[in-house]
């Protein structure tokens, strides 16, 4: 979705996004806090929406700080918080922000989840910052929707909630009435995006100056993603095999080899791998190779054939097939679209643009009317969504 307010509104209407009810004005922001929440993440929406900075041109919001469970709330460092409001205050908010949830494996209190669902049904805009996405997912608000979270937690989010389209590559995802962000700093980006959507770019820029942060980080900003593993796999013996696979993606190996390295039968390996990651090992391996191909297409001038070899695909045809299945278009078309949006991408962007059509643009022509990458996306920018490691497997050929 475009970050321009007018375009965002038009697209939201086209997608059937609820408008806030008569009692719910989006300038009334409720921040829902829980015990065990980190102070920094919790302070982000409080700082953006809670301080009166109208003297700088920044807009004024009305802030309601709410407890999602009995107070006092324990925070990092052993501090205790007593909030002015409880769950009942969510009924008055047009925007509800969940800045964090304490556990990626524990469900939030049932009463809090029901309050979030009711608020959404009545037209409230719901925002999950970082691990706050897990609270939204637990409430069922992310079902069938694109979402993001901290890159370390993305595989677990995809595993626990397979109906959520997890995209760990984005700073934030705006799906109209449901918004999510990646790590801590991305929470600031999303809150500024909300201000920009509500009051325009000048208001967001004024607030960013006051906070001494960029008004808008460029899509594709460096983020350590894609090679993360679910936290629960960290101490498992299987983690060593997975780490080896990630370091040797450029080599041609199959799941049978990984099972052998783990000293397991293929059947046992498949079962253990799926129980830990939520994904079949073959699908995970293919996804990792597609992700590696994406990175090379974004940052190098290697031909598609060279990219295929460097990512462990047995042939360029295999790369094109899997790339199209997962992302919807060819590697060549992806590179053209990515560099049109990121002119400085690659080791020599100018040289890449000057390559003959057979290498730099031929793939797009070959596709014969394939849709242009990046059109109709509902995310904050950057390359198209990619499946997280724990995403539900698709039916793909056995040979990566």
mmCIF file with all atom_site columns, N, CA and C in Angstrom, residues 135-172:
data_model
loop_
_atom_site.group_PDB
_atom_site.id
_atom_site.type_symbol
_atom_site.label_atom_id
_atom_site.label_alt_id
_atom_site.label_comp_id
_atom_site.label_asym_id
_atom_site.label_entity_id
_atom_site.label_seq_id
_atom_site.pdbx_PDB_ins_code
_atom_site.Cartn_x
_atom_site.Cartn_y
_atom_site.Cartn_z
_atom_site.occupancy
_atom_site.B_iso_or_equiv
_atom_site.pdbx_formal_charge
_atom_site.auth_seq_id
_atom_site.auth_comp_id
_atom_site.auth_asym_id
_atom_site.auth_atom_id
_atom_site.pdbx_PDB_model_num
ATOM 1   N N  . UNK A 1 135 ? 0.228  -11.230 19.697 1.00 0.00 ? 135 UNK A N  1
ATOM 2   C CA . UNK A 1 135 ? -1.063 -10.976 20.335 1.00 0.00 ? 135 UNK A CA 1
ATOM 3   C C  . UNK A 1 135 ? -2.150 -10.836 19.287 1.00 0.00 ? 135 UNK A C  1
ATOM 4   N N  . UNK A 1 136 ? -1.842 -10.116 18.197 1.00 0.00 ? 136 UNK A N  1
ATOM 5   C CA . UNK A 1 136 ? -2.821 -9.952  17.129 1.00 0.00 ? 136 UNK A CA 1
ATOM 6   C C  . UNK A 1 136 ? -3.144 -11.293 16.482 1.00 0.00 ? 136 UNK A C  1
ATOM 7   N N  . UNK A 1 137 ? -2.092 -12.101 16.262 1.00 0.00 ? 137 UNK A N  1
ATOM 8   C CA . UNK A 1 137 ? -2.310 -13.409 15.660 1.00 0.00 ? 137 UNK A CA 1
ATOM 9   C C  . UNK A 1 137 ? -3.119 -14.309 16.580 1.00 0.00 ? 137 UNK A C  1
ATOM 10  N N  . UNK A 1 138 ? -2.858 -14.251 17.885 1.00 0.00 ? 138 UNK A N  1
ATOM 11  C CA . UNK A 1 138 ? -3.606 -15.061 18.842 1.00 0.00 ? 138 UNK A CA 1
ATOM 12  C C  . UNK A 1 138 ? -5.082 -14.680 18.860 1.00 0.00 ? 138 UNK A C  1
ATOM 13  N N  . UNK A 1 139 ? -5.373 -13.436 18.557 1.00 0.00 ? 139 UNK A N  1
ATOM 14  C CA . UNK A 1 139 ? -6.763 -12.976 18.490 1.00 0.00 ? 139 UNK A CA 1
ATOM 15  C C  . UNK A 1 139 ? -7.419 -13.306 17.163 1.00 0.00 ? 139 UNK A C  1
ATOM 16  N N  . UNK A 1 140 ? -6.650 -13.874 16.229 1.00 0.00 ? 140 UNK A N  1
ATOM 17  C CA . UNK A 1 140 ? -7.194 -14.215 14.919 1.00 0.00 ? 140 UNK A CA 1
ATOM 18  C C  . UNK A 1 140 ? -7.250 -13.057 13.957 1.00 0.00 ? 140 UNK A C  1
ATOM 19  N N  . UNK A 1 141 ? -6.657 -11.921 14.325 1.00 0.00 ? 141 UNK A N  1
ATOM 20  C CA . UNK A 1 141 ? -6.758 -10.724 13.486 1.00 0.00 ? 141 UNK A CA 1
ATOM 21  C C  . UNK A 1 141 ? -5.816 -10.752 12.288 1.00 0.00 ? 141 UNK A C  1
ATOM 22  N N  . UNK A 1 142 ? -4.831 -11.658 12.288 1.00 0.00 ? 142 UNK A N  1
ATOM 23  C CA . UNK A 1 142 ? -3.883 -11.726 11.178 1.00 0.00 ? 142 UNK A CA 1
ATOM 24  C C  . UNK A 1 142 ? -4.192 -12.863 10.216 1.00 0.00 ? 142 UNK A C  1
ATOM 25  N N  . UNK A 1 143 ? -5.237 -13.613 10.453 1.00 0.00 ? 143 UNK A N  1
ATOM 26  C CA . UNK A 1 143 ? -5.559 -14.741 9.578  1.00 0.00 ? 143 UNK A CA 1
ATOM 27  C C  . UNK A 1 143 ? -5.750 -14.274 8.140  1.00 0.00 ? 143 UNK A C  1
ATOM 28  N N  . UNK A 1 144 ? -4.983 -14.894 7.224  1.00 0.00 ? 144 UNK A N  1
ATOM 29  C CA . UNK A 1 144 ? -5.097 -14.563 5.808  1.00 0.00 ? 144 UNK A CA 1
ATOM 30  C C  . UNK A 1 144 ? -4.497 -13.233 5.429  1.00 0.00 ? 144 UNK A C  1
ATOM 31  N N  . UNK A 1 145 ? -3.780 -12.597 6.347  1.00 0.00 ? 145 UNK A N  1
ATOM 32  C CA . UNK A 1 145 ? -3.229 -11.265 6.093  1.00 0.00 ? 145 UNK A CA 1
ATOM 33  C C  . UNK A 1 145 ? -1.698 -11.300 6.059  1.00 0.00 ? 145 UNK A C  1
ATOM 34  N N  . UNK A 1 146 ? -1.082 -10.323 5.384  1.00 0.00 ? 146 UNK A N  1
ATOM 35  C CA . UNK A 1 146 ? 0.376  -10.171 5.476  1.00 0.00 ? 146 UNK A CA 1
ATOM 36  C C  . UNK A 1 146 ? 0.739  -9.513  6.795  1.00 0.00 ? 146 UNK A C  1
ATOM 37  N N  . UNK A 1 147 ? 1.867  -9.910  7.355  1.00 0.00 ? 147 UNK A N  1
ATOM 38  C CA . UNK A 1 147 ? 2.307  -9.338  8.629  1.00 0.00 ? 147 UNK A CA 1
ATOM 39  C C  . UNK A 1 147 ? 3.804  -9.540  8.756  1.00 0.00 ? 147 UNK A C  1
ATOM 40  N N  . UNK A 1 148 ? 4.399  -8.763  9.660  1.00 0.00 ? 148 UNK A N  1
ATOM 41  C CA . UNK A 1 148 ? 5.813  -8.928  9.948  1.00 0.00 ? 148 UNK A CA 1
ATOM 42  C C  . UNK A 1 148 ? 6.011  -8.870  11.457 1.00 0.00 ? 148 UNK A C  1
ATOM 43  N N  . UNK A 1 149 ? 7.207  -9.230  11.887 1.00 0.00 ? 149 UNK A N  1
ATOM 44  C CA . UNK A 1 149 ? 7.598  -9.160  13.291 1.00 0.00 ? 149 UNK A CA 1
ATOM 45  C C  . UNK A 1 149 ? 9.117  -9.166  13.329 1.00 0.00 ? 149 UNK A C  1
ATOM 46  N N  . UNK A 1 150 ? 9.694  -9.213  14.514 1.00 0.00 ? 150 UNK A N  1
ATOM 47  C CA . UNK A 1 150 ? 11.149 -9.264  14.614 1.00 0.00 ? 150 UNK A CA 1
ATOM 48  C C  . UNK A 1 150 ? 11.669 -10.476 13.843 1.00 0.00 ? 150 UNK A C  1
ATOM 49  N N  . UNK A 1 151 ? 12.764 -10.300 13.115 1.00 0.00 ? 151 UNK A N  1
ATOM 50  C CA . UNK A 1 151 ? 13.251 -11.370 12.232 1.00 0.00 ? 151 UNK A CA 1
ATOM 51  C C  . UNK A 1 151 ? 13.548 -12.666 12.989 1.00 0.00 ? 151 UNK A C  1
ATOM 52  N N  . UNK A 1 152 ? 13.966 -12.572 14.255 1.00 0.00 ? 152 UNK A N  1
ATOM 53  C CA . UNK A 1 152 ? 14.256 -13.781 15.014 1.00 0.00 ? 152 UNK A CA 1
ATOM 54  C C  . UNK A 1 152 ? 12.988 -14.554 15.357 1.00 0.00 ? 152 UNK A C  1
ATOM 55  N N  . UNK A 1 153 ? 11.867 -13.845 15.420 1.00 0.00 ? 153 UNK A N  1
ATOM 56  C CA . UNK A 1 153 ? 10.606 -14.470 15.812 1.00 0.00 ? 153 UNK A CA 1
ATOM 57  C C  . UNK A 1 153 ? 9.736  -14.846 14.618 1.00 0.00 ? 153 UNK A C  1
ATOM 58  N N  . UNK A 1 154 ? 10.103 -14.393 13.420 1.00 0.00 ? 154 UNK A N  1
ATOM 59  C CA . UNK A 1 154 ? 9.258  -14.630 12.256 1.00 0.00 ? 154 UNK A CA 1
ATOM 60  C C  . UNK A 1 154 ? 9.000  -16.111 11.980 1.00 0.00 ? 154 UNK A C  1
ATOM 61  N N  . UNK A 1 155 ? 10.024 -16.978 12.051 1.00 0.00 ? 155 UNK A N  1
ATOM 62  C CA . UNK A 1 155 ? 9.731  -18.399 11.805 1.00 0.00 ? 155 UNK A CA 1
ATOM 63  C C  . UNK A 1 155 ? 8.739  -18.980 12.805 1.00 0.00 ? 155 UNK A C  1
ATOM 64  N N  . UNK A 1 156 ? 8.843  -18.565 14.070 1.00 0.00 ? 156 UNK A N  1
ATOM 65  C CA . UNK A 1 156 ? 7.917  -19.068 15.071 1.00 0.00 ? 156 UNK A CA 1
ATOM 66  C C  . UNK A 1 156 ? 6.506  -18.551 14.824 1.00 0.00 ? 156 UNK A C  1
ATOM 67  N N  . UNK A 1 157 ? 6.382  -17.300 14.415 1.00 0.00 ? 157 UNK A N  1
ATOM 68  C CA . UNK A 1 157 ? 5.060  -16.757 14.085 1.00 0.00 ? 157 UNK A CA 1
ATOM 69  C C  . UNK A 1 157 ? 4.439  -17.542 12.935 1.00 0.00 ? 157 UNK A C  1
ATOM 70  N N  . UNK A 1 158 ? 5.240  -17.835 11.915 1.00 0.00 ? 158 UNK A N  1
ATOM 71  C CA . UNK A 1 158 ? 4.740  -18.595 10.776 1.00 0.00 ? 158 UNK A CA 1
ATOM 72  C C  . UNK A 1 158 ? 4.367  -20.013 11.166 1.00 0.00 ? 158 UNK A C  1
ATOM 73  N N  . UNK A 1 159 ? 5.140  -20.595 12.080 1.00 0.00 ? 159 UNK A N  1
ATOM 74  C CA . UNK A 1 159 ? 4.868  -21.966 12.519 1.00 0.00 ? 159 UNK A CA 1
ATOM 75  C C  . UNK A 1 159 ? 3.604  -22.028 13.362 1.00 0.00 ? 159 UNK A C  1
ATOM 76  N N  . UNK A 1 160 ? 3.453  -21.132 14.311 1.00 0.00 ? 160 UNK A N  1
ATOM 77  C CA . UNK A 1 160 ? 2.298  -21.167 15.216 1.00 0.00 ? 160 UNK A CA 1
ATOM 78  C C  . UNK A 1 160 ? 1.012  -20.743 14.531 1.00 0.00 ? 160 UNK A C  1
ATOM 79  N N  . UNK A 1 161 ? 1.123  -19.853 13.538 1.00 0.00 ? 161 UNK A N  1
ATOM 80  C CA . UNK A 1 161 ? -0.066 -19.322 12.864 1.00 0.00 ? 161 UNK A CA 1
ATOM 81  C C  . UNK A 1 161 ? 0.112  -19.458 11.351 1.00 0.00 ? 161 UNK A C  1
ATOM 82  N N  . UNK A 1 162 ? -0.053 -20.659 10.809 1.00 0.00 ? 162 UNK A N  1
ATOM 83  C CA . UNK A 1 162 ? 0.227  -20.899 9.390  1.00 0.00 ? 162 UNK A CA 1
ATOM 84  C C  . UNK A 1 162 ? -0.663 -20.126 8.428  1.00 0.00 ? 162 UNK A C  1
ATOM 85  N N  . UNK A 1 163 ? -1.793 -19.599 8.888  1.00 0.00 ? 163 UNK A N  1
ATOM 86  C CA . UNK A 1 163 ? -2.657 -18.828 7.998  1.00 0.00 ? 163 UNK A CA 1
ATOM 87  C C  . UNK A 1 163 ? -2.191 -17.383 7.843  1.00 0.00 ? 163 UNK A C  1
ATOM 88  N N  . UNK A 1 164 ? -1.177 -16.989 8.625  1.00 0.00 ? 164 UNK A N  1
ATOM 89  C CA . UNK A 1 164 ? -0.633 -15.633 8.523  1.00 0.00 ? 164 UNK A CA 1
ATOM 90  C C  . UNK A 1 164 ? 0.474  -15.611 7.474  1.00 0.00 ? 164 UNK A C  1
ATOM 91  N N  . UNK A 1 165 ? 0.469  -14.639 6.592  1.00 0.00 ? 165 UNK A N  1
ATOM 92  C CA . UNK A 1 165 ? 1.487  -14.502 5.552  1.00 0.00 ? 165 UNK A CA 1
ATOM 93  C C  . UNK A 1 165 ? 2.661  -13.693 6.119  1.00 0.00 ? 165 UNK A C  1
ATOM 94  N N  . UNK A 1 166 ? 3.565  -14.371 6.771  1.00 0.00 ? 166 UNK A N  1
ATOM 95  C CA . UNK A 1 166 ? 4.649  -13.706 7.482  1.00 0.00 ? 166 UNK A CA 1
ATOM 96  C C  . UNK A 1 166 ? 5.724  -13.253 6.503  1.00 0.00 ? 166 UNK A C  1
ATOM 97  N N  . UNK A 1 167 ? 6.099  -11.986 6.604  1.00 0.00 ? 167 UNK A N  1
ATOM 98  C CA . UNK A 1 167 ? 7.129  -11.413 5.740  1.00 0.00 ? 167 UNK A CA 1
ATOM 99  C C  . UNK A 1 167 ? 8.197  -10.761 6.615  1.00 0.00 ? 167 UNK A C  1
ATOM 100 N N  . UNK A 1 168 ? 9.281  -11.485 6.925  1.00 0.00 ? 168 UNK A N  1
ATOM 101 C CA . UNK A 1 168 ? 10.296 -10.938 7.828  1.00 0.00 ? 168 UNK A CA 1
ATOM 102 C C  . UNK A 1 168 ? 11.197 -9.898  7.193  1.00 0.00 ? 168 UNK A C  1
ATOM 103 N N  . UNK A 1 169 ? 11.030 -9.612  5.901  1.00 0.00 ? 169 UNK A N  1
ATOM 104 C CA . UNK A 1 169 ? 11.914 -8.671  5.205  1.00 0.00 ? 169 UNK A CA 1
ATOM 105 C C  . UNK A 1 169 ? 11.457 -7.222  5.328  1.00 0.00 ? 169 UNK A C  1
ATOM 106 N N  . UNK A 1 170 ? 10.231 -6.997  5.778  1.00 0.00 ? 170 UNK A N  1
ATOM 107 C CA . UNK A 1 170 ? 9.689  -5.638  5.787  1.00 0.00 ? 170 UNK A CA 1
ATOM 108 C C  . UNK A 1 170 ? 9.919  -4.929  7.112  1.00 0.00 ? 170 UNK A C  1
ATOM 109 N N  . UNK A 1 171 ? 10.118 -3.614  7.049  1.00 0.00 ? 171 UNK A N  1
ATOM 110 C CA . UNK A 1 171 ? 10.169 -2.802  8.260  1.00 0.00 ? 171 UNK A CA 1
ATOM 111 C C  . UNK A 1 171 ? 8.798  -2.797  8.925  1.00 0.00 ? 171 UNK A C  1
ATOM 112 N N  . UNK A 1 172 ? 7.769  -2.634  8.136  1.00 0.00 ? 172 UNK A N  1
ATOM 113 C CA . UNK A 1 172 ? 6.407  -2.704  8.646  1.00 0.00 ? 172 UNK A CA 1
ATOM 114 C C  . UNK A 1 172 ? 5.472  -3.058  7.504  1.00 0.00 ? 172 UNK A C  1
#
